[in-house]
GROMACS .gro file of N, CA and C in nm:
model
   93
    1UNK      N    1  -1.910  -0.012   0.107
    1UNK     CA    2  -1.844   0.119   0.101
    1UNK      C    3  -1.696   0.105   0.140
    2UNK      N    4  -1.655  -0.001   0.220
    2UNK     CA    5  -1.527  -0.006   0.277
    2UNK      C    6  -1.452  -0.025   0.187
    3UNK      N    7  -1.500  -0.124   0.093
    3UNK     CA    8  -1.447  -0.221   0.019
    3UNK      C    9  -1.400  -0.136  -0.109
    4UNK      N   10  -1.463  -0.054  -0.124
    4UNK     CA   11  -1.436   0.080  -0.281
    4UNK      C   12  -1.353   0.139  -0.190
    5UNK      N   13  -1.347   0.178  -0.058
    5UNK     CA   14  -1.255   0.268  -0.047
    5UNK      C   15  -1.104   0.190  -0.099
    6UNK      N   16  -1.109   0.047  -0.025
    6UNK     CA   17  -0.984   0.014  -0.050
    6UNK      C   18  -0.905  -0.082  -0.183
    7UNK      N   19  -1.021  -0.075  -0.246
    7UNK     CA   20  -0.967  -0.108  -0.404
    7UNK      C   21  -0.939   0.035  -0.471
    8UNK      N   22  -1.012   0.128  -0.437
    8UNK     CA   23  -0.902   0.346  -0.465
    8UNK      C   24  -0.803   0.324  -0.414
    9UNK      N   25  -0.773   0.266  -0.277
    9UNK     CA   26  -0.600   0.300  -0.212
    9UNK      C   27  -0.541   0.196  -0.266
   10UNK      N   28  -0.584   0.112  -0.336
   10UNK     CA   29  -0.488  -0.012  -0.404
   10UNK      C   30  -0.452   0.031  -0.548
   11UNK      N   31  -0.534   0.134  -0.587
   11UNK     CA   32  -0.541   0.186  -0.744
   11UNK      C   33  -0.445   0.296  -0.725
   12UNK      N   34  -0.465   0.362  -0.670
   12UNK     CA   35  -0.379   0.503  -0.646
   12UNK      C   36  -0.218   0.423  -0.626
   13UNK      N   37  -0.222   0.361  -0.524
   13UNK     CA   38  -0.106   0.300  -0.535
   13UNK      C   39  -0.029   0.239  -0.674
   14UNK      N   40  -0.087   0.219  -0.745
   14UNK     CA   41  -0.046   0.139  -0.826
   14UNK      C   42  -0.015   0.258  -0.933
   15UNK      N   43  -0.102   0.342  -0.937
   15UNK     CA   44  -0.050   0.463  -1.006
   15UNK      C   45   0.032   0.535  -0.984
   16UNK      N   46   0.061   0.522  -0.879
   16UNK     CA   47   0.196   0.587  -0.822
   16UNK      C   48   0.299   0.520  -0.854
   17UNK      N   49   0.326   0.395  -0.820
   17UNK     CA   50   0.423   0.293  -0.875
   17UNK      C   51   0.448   0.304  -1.030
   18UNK      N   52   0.337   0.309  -1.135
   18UNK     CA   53   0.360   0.375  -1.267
   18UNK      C   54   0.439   0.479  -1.290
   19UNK      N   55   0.390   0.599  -1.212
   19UNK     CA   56   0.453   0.735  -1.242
   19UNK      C   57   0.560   0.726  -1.185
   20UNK      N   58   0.610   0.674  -1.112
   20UNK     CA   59   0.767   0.645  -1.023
   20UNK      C   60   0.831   0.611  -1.150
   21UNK      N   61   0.795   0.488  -1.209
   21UNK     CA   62   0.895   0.390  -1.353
   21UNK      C   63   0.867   0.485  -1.459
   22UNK      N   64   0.764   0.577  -1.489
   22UNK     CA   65   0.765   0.669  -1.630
   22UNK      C   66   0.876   0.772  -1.564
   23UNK      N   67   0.848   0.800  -1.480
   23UNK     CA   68   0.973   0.952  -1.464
   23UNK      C   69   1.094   0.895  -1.470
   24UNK      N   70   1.140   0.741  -1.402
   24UNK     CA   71   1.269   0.702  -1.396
   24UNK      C   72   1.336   0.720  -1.531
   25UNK      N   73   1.225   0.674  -1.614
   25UNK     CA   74   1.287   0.628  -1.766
   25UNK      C   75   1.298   0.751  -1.886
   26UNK      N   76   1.179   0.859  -1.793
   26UNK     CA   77   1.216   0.974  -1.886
   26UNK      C   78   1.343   1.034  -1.842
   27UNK      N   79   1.345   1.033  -1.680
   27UNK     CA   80   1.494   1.103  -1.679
   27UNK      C   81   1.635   1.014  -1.717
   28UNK      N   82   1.625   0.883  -1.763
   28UNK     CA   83   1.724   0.805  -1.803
   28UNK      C   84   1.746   0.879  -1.954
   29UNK      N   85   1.618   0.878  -2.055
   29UNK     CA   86   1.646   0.899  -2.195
   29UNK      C   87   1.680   1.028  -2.212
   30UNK      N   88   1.646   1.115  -2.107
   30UNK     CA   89   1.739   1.237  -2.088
   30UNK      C   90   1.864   1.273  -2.091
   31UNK      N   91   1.934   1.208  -2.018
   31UNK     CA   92   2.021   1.193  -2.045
   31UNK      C   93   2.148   1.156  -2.101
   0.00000   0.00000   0.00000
């Protein structure tokens, strides 16, 4: 059980790190 929790907080993370570089690049071609 430990072990799922912390491959979710390694996933989430990593999805976050995604959505950080998609917004960077949408607000780049925005402009």
């Amino acid at each position: 059980m430990n072990s799922l929790r912390n491959y979710l907080q390694i996933h989430v993370e990593q999805l976050a790190v995604l959505e950080m570089r998609f917004i960077l690049k949408a607000a780049q071609m925005v402009r």
